[in-house]
Coordinates of C-alpha atoms and ligand atoms in Angstrom, one line a residue:
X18 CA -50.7 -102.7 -149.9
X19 CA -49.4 -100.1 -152.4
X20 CA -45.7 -99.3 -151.4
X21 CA -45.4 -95.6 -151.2
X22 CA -41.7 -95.2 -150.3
X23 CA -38.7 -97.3 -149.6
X24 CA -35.9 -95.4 -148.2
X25 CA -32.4 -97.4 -147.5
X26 CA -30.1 -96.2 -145.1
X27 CA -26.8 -97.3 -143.6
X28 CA -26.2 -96.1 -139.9
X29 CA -22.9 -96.5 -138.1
X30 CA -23.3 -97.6 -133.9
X31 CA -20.2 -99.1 -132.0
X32 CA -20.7 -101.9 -129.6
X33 CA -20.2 -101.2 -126.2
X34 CA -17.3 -103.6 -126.3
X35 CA -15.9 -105.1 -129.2
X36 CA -17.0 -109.0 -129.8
X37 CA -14.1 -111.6 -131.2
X38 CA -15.2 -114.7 -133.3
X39 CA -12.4 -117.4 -135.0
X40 CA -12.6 -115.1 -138.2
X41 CA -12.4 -111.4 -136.3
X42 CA -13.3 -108.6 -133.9
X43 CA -16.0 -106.0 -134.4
X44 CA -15.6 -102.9 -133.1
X45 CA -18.2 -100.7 -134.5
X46 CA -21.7 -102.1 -136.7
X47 CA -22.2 -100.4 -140.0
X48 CA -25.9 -101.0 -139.8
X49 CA -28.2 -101.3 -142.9
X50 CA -32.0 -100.4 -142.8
X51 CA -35.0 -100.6 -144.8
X52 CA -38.1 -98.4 -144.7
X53 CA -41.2 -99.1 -146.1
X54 CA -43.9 -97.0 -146.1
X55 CA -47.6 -97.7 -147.9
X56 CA -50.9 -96.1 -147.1
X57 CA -49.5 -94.0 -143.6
X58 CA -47.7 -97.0 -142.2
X59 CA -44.3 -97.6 -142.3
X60 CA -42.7 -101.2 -142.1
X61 CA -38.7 -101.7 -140.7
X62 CA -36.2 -104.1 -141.6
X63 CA -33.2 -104.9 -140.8
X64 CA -29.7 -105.9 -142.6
X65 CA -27.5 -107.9 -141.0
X66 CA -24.8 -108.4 -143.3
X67 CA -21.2 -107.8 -141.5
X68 CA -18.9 -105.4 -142.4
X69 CA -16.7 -108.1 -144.0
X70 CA -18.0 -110.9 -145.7
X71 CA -16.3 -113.2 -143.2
X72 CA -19.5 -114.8 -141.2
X73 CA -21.2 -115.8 -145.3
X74 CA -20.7 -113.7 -148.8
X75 CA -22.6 -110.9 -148.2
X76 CA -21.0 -107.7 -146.7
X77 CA -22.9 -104.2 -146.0
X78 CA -21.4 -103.2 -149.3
X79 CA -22.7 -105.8 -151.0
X80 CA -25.9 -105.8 -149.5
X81 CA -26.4 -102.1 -150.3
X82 CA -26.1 -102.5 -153.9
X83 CA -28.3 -105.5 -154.2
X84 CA -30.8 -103.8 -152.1
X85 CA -30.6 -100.3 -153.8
X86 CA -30.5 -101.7 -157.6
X87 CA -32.5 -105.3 -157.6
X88 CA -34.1 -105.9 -154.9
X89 CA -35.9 -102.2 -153.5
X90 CA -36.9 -101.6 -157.1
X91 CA -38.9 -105.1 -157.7
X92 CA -40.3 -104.2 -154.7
X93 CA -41.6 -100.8 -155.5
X94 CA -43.0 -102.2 -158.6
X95 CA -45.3 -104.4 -156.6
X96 CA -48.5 -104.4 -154.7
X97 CA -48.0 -107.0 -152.1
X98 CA -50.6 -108.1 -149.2
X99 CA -47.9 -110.8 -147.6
X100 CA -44.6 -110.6 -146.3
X101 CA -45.1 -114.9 -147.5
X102 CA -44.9 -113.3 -151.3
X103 CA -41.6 -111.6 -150.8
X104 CA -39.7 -115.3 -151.8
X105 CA -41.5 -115.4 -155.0
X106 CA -41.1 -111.5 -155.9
X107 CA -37.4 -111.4 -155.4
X108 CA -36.6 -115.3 -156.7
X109 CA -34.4 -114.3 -159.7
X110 CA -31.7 -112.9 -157.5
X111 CA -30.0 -115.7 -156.7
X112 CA -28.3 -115.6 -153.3
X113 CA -28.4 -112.4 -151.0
X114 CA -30.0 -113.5 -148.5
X115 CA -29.7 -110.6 -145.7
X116 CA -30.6 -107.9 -148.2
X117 CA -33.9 -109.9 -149.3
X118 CA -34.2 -110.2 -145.7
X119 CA -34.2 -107.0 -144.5
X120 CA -37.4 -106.3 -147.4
X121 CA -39.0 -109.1 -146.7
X122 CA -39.0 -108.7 -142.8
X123 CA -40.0 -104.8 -143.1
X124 CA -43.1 -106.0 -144.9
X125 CA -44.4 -108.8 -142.4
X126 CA -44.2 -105.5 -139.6
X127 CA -46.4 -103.1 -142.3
X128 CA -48.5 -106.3 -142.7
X129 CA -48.6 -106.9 -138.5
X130 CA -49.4 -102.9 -138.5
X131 CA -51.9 -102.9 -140.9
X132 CA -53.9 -106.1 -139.4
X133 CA -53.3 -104.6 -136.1
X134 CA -51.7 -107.4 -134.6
X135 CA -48.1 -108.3 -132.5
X136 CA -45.4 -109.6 -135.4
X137 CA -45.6 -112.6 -133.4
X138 CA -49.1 -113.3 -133.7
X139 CA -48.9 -112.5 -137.5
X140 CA -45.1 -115.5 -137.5
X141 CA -47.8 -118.0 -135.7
X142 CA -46.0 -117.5 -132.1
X143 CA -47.4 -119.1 -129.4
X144 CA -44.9 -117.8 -126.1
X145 CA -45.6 -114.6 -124.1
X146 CA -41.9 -114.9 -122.9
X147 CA -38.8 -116.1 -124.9
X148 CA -35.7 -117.9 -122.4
X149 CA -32.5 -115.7 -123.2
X150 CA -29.1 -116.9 -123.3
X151 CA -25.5 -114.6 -124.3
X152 CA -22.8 -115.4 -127.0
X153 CA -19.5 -114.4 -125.2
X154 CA -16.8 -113.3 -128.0
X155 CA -12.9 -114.8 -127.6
X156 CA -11.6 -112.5 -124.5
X157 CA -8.5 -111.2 -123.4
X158 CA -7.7 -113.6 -120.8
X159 CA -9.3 -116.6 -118.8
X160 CA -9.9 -114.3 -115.8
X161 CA -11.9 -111.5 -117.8
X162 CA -14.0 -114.6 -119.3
X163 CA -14.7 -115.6 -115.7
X164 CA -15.7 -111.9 -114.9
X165 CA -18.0 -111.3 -118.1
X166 CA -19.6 -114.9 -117.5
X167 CA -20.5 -114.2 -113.1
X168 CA -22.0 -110.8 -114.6
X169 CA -23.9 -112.7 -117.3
X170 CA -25.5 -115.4 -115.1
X171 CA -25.8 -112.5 -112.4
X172 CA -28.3 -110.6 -115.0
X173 CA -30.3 -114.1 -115.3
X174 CA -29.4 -115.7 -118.3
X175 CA -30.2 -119.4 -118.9
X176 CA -27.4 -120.4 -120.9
X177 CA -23.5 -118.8 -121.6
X178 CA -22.4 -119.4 -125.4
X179 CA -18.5 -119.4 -125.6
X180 CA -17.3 -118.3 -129.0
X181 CA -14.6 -120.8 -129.7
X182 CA -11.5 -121.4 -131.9
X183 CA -8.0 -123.9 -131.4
X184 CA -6.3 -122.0 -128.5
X185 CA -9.5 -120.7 -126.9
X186 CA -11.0 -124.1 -126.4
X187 CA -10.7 -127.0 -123.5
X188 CA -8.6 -125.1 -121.0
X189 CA -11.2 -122.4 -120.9
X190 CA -13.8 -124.5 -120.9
X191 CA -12.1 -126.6 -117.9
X192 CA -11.9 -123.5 -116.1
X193 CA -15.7 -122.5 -116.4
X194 CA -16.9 -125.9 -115.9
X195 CA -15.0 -126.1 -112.7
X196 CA -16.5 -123.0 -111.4
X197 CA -20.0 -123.5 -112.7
X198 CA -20.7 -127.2 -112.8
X199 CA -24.5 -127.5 -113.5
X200 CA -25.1 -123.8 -116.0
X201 CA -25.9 -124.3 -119.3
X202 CA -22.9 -123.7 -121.6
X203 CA -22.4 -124.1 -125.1
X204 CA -19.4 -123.0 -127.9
X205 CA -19.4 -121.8 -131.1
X206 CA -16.5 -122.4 -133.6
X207 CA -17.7 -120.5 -136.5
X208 CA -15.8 -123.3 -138.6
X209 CA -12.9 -123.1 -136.9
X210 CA -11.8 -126.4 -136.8
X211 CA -10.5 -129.2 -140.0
X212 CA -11.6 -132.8 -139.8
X213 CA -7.9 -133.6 -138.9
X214 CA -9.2 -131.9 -135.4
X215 CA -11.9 -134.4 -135.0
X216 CA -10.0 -136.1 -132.0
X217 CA -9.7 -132.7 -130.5
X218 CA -13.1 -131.8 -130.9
X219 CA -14.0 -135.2 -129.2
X220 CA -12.3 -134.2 -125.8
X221 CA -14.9 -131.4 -126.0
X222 CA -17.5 -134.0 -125.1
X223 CA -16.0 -134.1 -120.9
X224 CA -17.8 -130.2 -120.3
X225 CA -21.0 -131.6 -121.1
X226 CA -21.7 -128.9 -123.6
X227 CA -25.4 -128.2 -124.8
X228 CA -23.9 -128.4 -127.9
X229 CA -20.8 -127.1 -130.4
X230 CA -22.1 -124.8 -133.1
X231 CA -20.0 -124.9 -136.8
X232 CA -17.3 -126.4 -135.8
X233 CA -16.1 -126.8 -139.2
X234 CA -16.6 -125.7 -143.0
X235 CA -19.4 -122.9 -143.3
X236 CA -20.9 -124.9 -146.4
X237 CA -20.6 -128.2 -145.1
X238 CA -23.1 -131.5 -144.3
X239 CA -21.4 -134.3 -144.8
X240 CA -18.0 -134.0 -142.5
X241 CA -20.2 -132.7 -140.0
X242 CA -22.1 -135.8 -140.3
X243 CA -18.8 -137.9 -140.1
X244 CA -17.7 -135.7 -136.4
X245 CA -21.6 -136.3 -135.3
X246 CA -21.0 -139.9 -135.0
X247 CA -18.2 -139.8 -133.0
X248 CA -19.5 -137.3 -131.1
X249 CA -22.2 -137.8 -127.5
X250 CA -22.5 -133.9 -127.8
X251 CA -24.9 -132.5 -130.0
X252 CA -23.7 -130.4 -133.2
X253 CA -26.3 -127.0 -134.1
X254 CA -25.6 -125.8 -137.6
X255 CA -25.8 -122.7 -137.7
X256 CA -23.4 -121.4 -141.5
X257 CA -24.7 -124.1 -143.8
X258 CA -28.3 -123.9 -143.1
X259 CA -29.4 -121.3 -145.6
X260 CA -33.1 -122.6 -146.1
X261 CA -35.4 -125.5 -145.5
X262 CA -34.0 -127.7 -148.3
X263 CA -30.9 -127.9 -146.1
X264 CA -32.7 -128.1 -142.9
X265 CA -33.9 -131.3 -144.2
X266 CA -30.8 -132.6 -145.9
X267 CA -28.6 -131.7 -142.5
X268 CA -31.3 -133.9 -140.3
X269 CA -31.3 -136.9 -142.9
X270 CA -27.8 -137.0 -142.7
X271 CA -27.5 -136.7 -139.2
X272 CA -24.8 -133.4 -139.4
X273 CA -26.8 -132.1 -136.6
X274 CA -29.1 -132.3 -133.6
X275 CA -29.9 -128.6 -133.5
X276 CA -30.2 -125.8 -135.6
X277 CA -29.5 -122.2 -135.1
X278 CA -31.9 -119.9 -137.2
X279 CA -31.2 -116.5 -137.9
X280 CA -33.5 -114.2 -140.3
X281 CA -30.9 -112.7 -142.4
X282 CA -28.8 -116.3 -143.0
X283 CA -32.0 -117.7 -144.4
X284 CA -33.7 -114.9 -146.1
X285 CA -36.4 -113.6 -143.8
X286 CA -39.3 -114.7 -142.1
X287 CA -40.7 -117.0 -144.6
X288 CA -38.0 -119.1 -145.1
X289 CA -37.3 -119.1 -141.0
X290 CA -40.9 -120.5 -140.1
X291 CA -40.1 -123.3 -143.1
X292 CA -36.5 -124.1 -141.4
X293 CA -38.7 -123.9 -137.7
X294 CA -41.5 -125.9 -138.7
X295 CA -39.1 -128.5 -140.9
X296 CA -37.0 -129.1 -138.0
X297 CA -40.0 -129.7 -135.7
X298 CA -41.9 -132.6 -137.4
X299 CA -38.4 -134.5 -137.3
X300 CA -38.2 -134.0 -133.7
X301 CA -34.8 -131.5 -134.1
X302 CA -35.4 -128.6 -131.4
X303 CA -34.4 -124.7 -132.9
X304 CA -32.8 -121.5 -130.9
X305 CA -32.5 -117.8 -132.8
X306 CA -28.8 -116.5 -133.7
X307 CA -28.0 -113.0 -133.3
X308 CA -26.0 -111.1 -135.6
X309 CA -25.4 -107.8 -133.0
X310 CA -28.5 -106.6 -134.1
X311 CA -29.6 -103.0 -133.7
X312 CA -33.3 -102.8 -132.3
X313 CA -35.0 -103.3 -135.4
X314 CA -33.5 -106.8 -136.3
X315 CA -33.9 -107.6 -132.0
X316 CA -37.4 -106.7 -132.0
X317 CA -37.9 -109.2 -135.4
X318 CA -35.8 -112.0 -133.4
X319 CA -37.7 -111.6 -130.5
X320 CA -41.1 -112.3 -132.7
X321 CA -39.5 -115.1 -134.5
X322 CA -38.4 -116.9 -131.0
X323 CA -42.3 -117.2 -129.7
X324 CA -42.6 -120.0 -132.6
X325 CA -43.2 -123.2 -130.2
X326 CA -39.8 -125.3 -131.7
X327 CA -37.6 -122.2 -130.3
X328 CA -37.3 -124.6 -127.4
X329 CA -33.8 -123.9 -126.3
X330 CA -32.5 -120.3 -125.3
X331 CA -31.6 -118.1 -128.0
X332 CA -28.8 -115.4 -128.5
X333 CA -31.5 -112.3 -128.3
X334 CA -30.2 -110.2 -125.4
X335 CA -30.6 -107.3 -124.0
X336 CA -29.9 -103.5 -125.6
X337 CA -27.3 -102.6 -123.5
X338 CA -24.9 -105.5 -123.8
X339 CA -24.4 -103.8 -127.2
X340 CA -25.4 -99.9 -127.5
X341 CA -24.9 -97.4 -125.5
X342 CA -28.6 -96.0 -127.0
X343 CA -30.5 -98.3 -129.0
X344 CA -32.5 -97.0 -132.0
X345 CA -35.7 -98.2 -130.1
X346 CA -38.2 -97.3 -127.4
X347 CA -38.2 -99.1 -125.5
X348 CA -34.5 -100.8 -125.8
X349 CA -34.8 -104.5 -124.6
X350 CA -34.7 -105.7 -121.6
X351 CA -34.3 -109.3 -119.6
X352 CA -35.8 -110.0 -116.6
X353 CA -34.0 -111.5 -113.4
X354 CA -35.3 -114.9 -115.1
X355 CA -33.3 -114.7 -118.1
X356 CA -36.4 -113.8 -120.3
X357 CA -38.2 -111.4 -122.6
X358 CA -41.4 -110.4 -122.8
X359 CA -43.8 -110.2 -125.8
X360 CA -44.8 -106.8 -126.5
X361 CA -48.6 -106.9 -127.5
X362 CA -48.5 -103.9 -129.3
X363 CA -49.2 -104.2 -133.4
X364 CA -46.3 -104.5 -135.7
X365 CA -42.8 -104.9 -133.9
X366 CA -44.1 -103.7 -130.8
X367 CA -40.9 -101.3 -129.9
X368 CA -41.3 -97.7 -131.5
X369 CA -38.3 -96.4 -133.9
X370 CA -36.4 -93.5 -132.8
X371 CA -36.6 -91.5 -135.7
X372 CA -34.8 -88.6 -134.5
X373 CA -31.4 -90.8 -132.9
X374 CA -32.0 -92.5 -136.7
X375 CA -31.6 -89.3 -139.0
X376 CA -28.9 -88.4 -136.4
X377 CA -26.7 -91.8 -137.1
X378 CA -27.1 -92.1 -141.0
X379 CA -23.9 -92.2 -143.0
X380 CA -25.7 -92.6 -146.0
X381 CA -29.3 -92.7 -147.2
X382 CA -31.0 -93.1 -150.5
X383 CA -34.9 -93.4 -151.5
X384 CA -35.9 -96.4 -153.7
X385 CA -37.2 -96.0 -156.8
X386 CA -39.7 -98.5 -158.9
X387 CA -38.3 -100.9 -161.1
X388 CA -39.6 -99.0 -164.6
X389 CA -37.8 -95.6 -163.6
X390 CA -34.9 -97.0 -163.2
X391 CA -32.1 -97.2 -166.2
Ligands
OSB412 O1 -22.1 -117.3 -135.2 O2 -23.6 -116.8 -133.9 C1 -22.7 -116.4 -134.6 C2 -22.2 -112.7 -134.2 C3 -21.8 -112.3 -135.4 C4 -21.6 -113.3 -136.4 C5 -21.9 -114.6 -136.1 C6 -22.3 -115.0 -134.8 C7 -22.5 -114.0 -133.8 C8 -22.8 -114.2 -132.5 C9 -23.4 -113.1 -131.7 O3 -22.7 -115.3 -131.9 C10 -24.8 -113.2 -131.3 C11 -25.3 -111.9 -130.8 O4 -25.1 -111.6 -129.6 O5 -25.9 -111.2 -131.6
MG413 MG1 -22.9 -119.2 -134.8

């Protein structure tokens, strides 16, 4: 594939309701894309850095200026035939993983495209539906909670995600289990919580949670092995796993019985299937993380979790629990089953919105190969 064209933009989309973790509330997305175009095709990936580089290091900001002066021009320099080379073309950066994702991930949908194949088929996917489940952010109140989860369950999902931190922990989850004794229900700390909390996090164990995602340091194994064995519930890393080397040092040590995989935390597609397929022949079941994705990052997530060890439901939900109009046709939907299914269309399957695009960009800049440049 000769590149013809990469074009980075950054386009700004509030949330339909703002979404609170333990380290802050977004209100509005500043949204990051990348467009590659080669030989009348054109490839889409997204960013999914956060505004703030509170969830890992990378911010939009950062991401931009990796992505506009390292990354997009090594890759205009290139001809490429595999999203699998993008690893190897962008290995000197060190670190960055969104940005390299949001290349990378554009280039297995040209590839998709150009083979005329679903992205899925292209990943090695094997489901023609993928089980759903929501992350609910910190709320308000116990009784809005109570509200947002009835609606949640009401649309079908399989399995409610609380977003957790000391304060917003047992006595909401109390609550919920007494109302819904048998749903699935998990929490998500986002490294809320110090080892000193360890007996704490053990009185988590009476909700029979699925599991408790990060509940402490973002970079951390080894304490997370230490709360493991005192734990019956199962910990998902979700922060520290940033590629399959840690995949595999997480499950030797025992920090974990699940992993969360998200594209832009591990660097695209390539390094995802290595995390999937690592955690599989050890017998550790996988789920895909959202990052309040626009469409374009969805539509990649929703390929990714057709790979058989995405087992468990996943926090891929529908378009409108986050946009007003989504930046694809058509936005994604879940059925009354708390599923999604497979488009079988080539590439990505759902169609870009080119005009709602150009309409939303705050800023925009065309790529140039690596030899023009400086
Ligand atoms: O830890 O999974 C997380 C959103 C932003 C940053 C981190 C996380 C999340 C979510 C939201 O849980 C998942 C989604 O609905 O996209
Ligand atoms: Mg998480």
């Amino acid at each position: 594939m000769r590149i013809d064209g990469i074009i980075l933009r950054e386009l700004h989309l509030p949330l339909v309701r703002p979404f609170e973790t333990s380290f802050g509330v977004t209100t509005e997305r500043r949204i990051l894309l990348a467009e590659v175009r080669s030989e009348g095709l054109t490839g889409w990936g997204e960013c999914t850095a956060g505004e703030r580089p509170y969830f890992s290091g990378e911010s939009t900001d950062t991401a931009w200026q990796v992505l506009l002066n390292e990354l997009g021009p090594t890759l205009a320099s290139e001809t490429i035939e595999h999203g699998g080379e993008c690893p190897r073309i962008f290995g000197k950066v060190r670190g960055n993983p969104m940005a390299k994702a949001a290349l990378e991930n554009a280039i297995w949908d040209l590839e998709a495209q150009r083979e005329g194949v679903p992205l899925a088929q292209l990943l090695g996917g094997v489901r023609e539906v993928i089980p759903c489940g929501v992350s609910l952010g910190i709320q308000k109140s116990i009784p809005e909670l109570m509200a947002t989860i009835e609606r949640e369950l009401e649309a079908g999902y399989q399995r409610i995600k609380l977003k957790c931190k000391p304060g917003w922990d047992v006595e909401v989850f109390e609550k919920v289990r007494t109302r819904w004794p048998g749903i699935l229900l998990s929490c998500d700390a986002n490294s809320a919580y110090k080892l000193r909390d360890a007996d704490h996090l053990v009185s988590f164990d009476a909700f029979d949670l699925l599991m408790i995602e990060q509940p402490l340091w973002h970079d951390d194994f080894y304490y997370h092995s230490m709360l493991q064995k005192r734990l019956n519930t199962a910990i998902c890393l979700d922060e520290s796993i940033r590629n399959r080397r840690d995949a595999l040092a997480a499950i030797e040590m025992e920090s974990c019985k699940v992993i969360n995989i998200k594209l832009g935390r591990v660097g695209g597609f390539s390094e995802a299937i290595a995390v999937h397929n690592a955690a599989q022949e050890r017998g550790i079941p996988v789920w895909c993380g959202g990052m309040l994705e626009s469409g374009i990052g969805r539509a990649h997530n929703i390929a990714l979790s057709t790979l058989e060890n995405f087992s468990l439901p996943g926090d891929v939900s529908a378009s409108a629990r986050y946009w007003k109009d989504d930046i694809i046709e058509p936005e994604v939907t879940v059925s009354r089953e708390g599923e999604i299914t497979i488009m079988d269309t080539p590439g990505r399957g759902y169609e870009v919105r080119y005009d709602l695009i150009e309409q939303l960009t705050a800023r925009k800049e065309e790529i140039r190969a690596l030899e023009l440049v400086g």
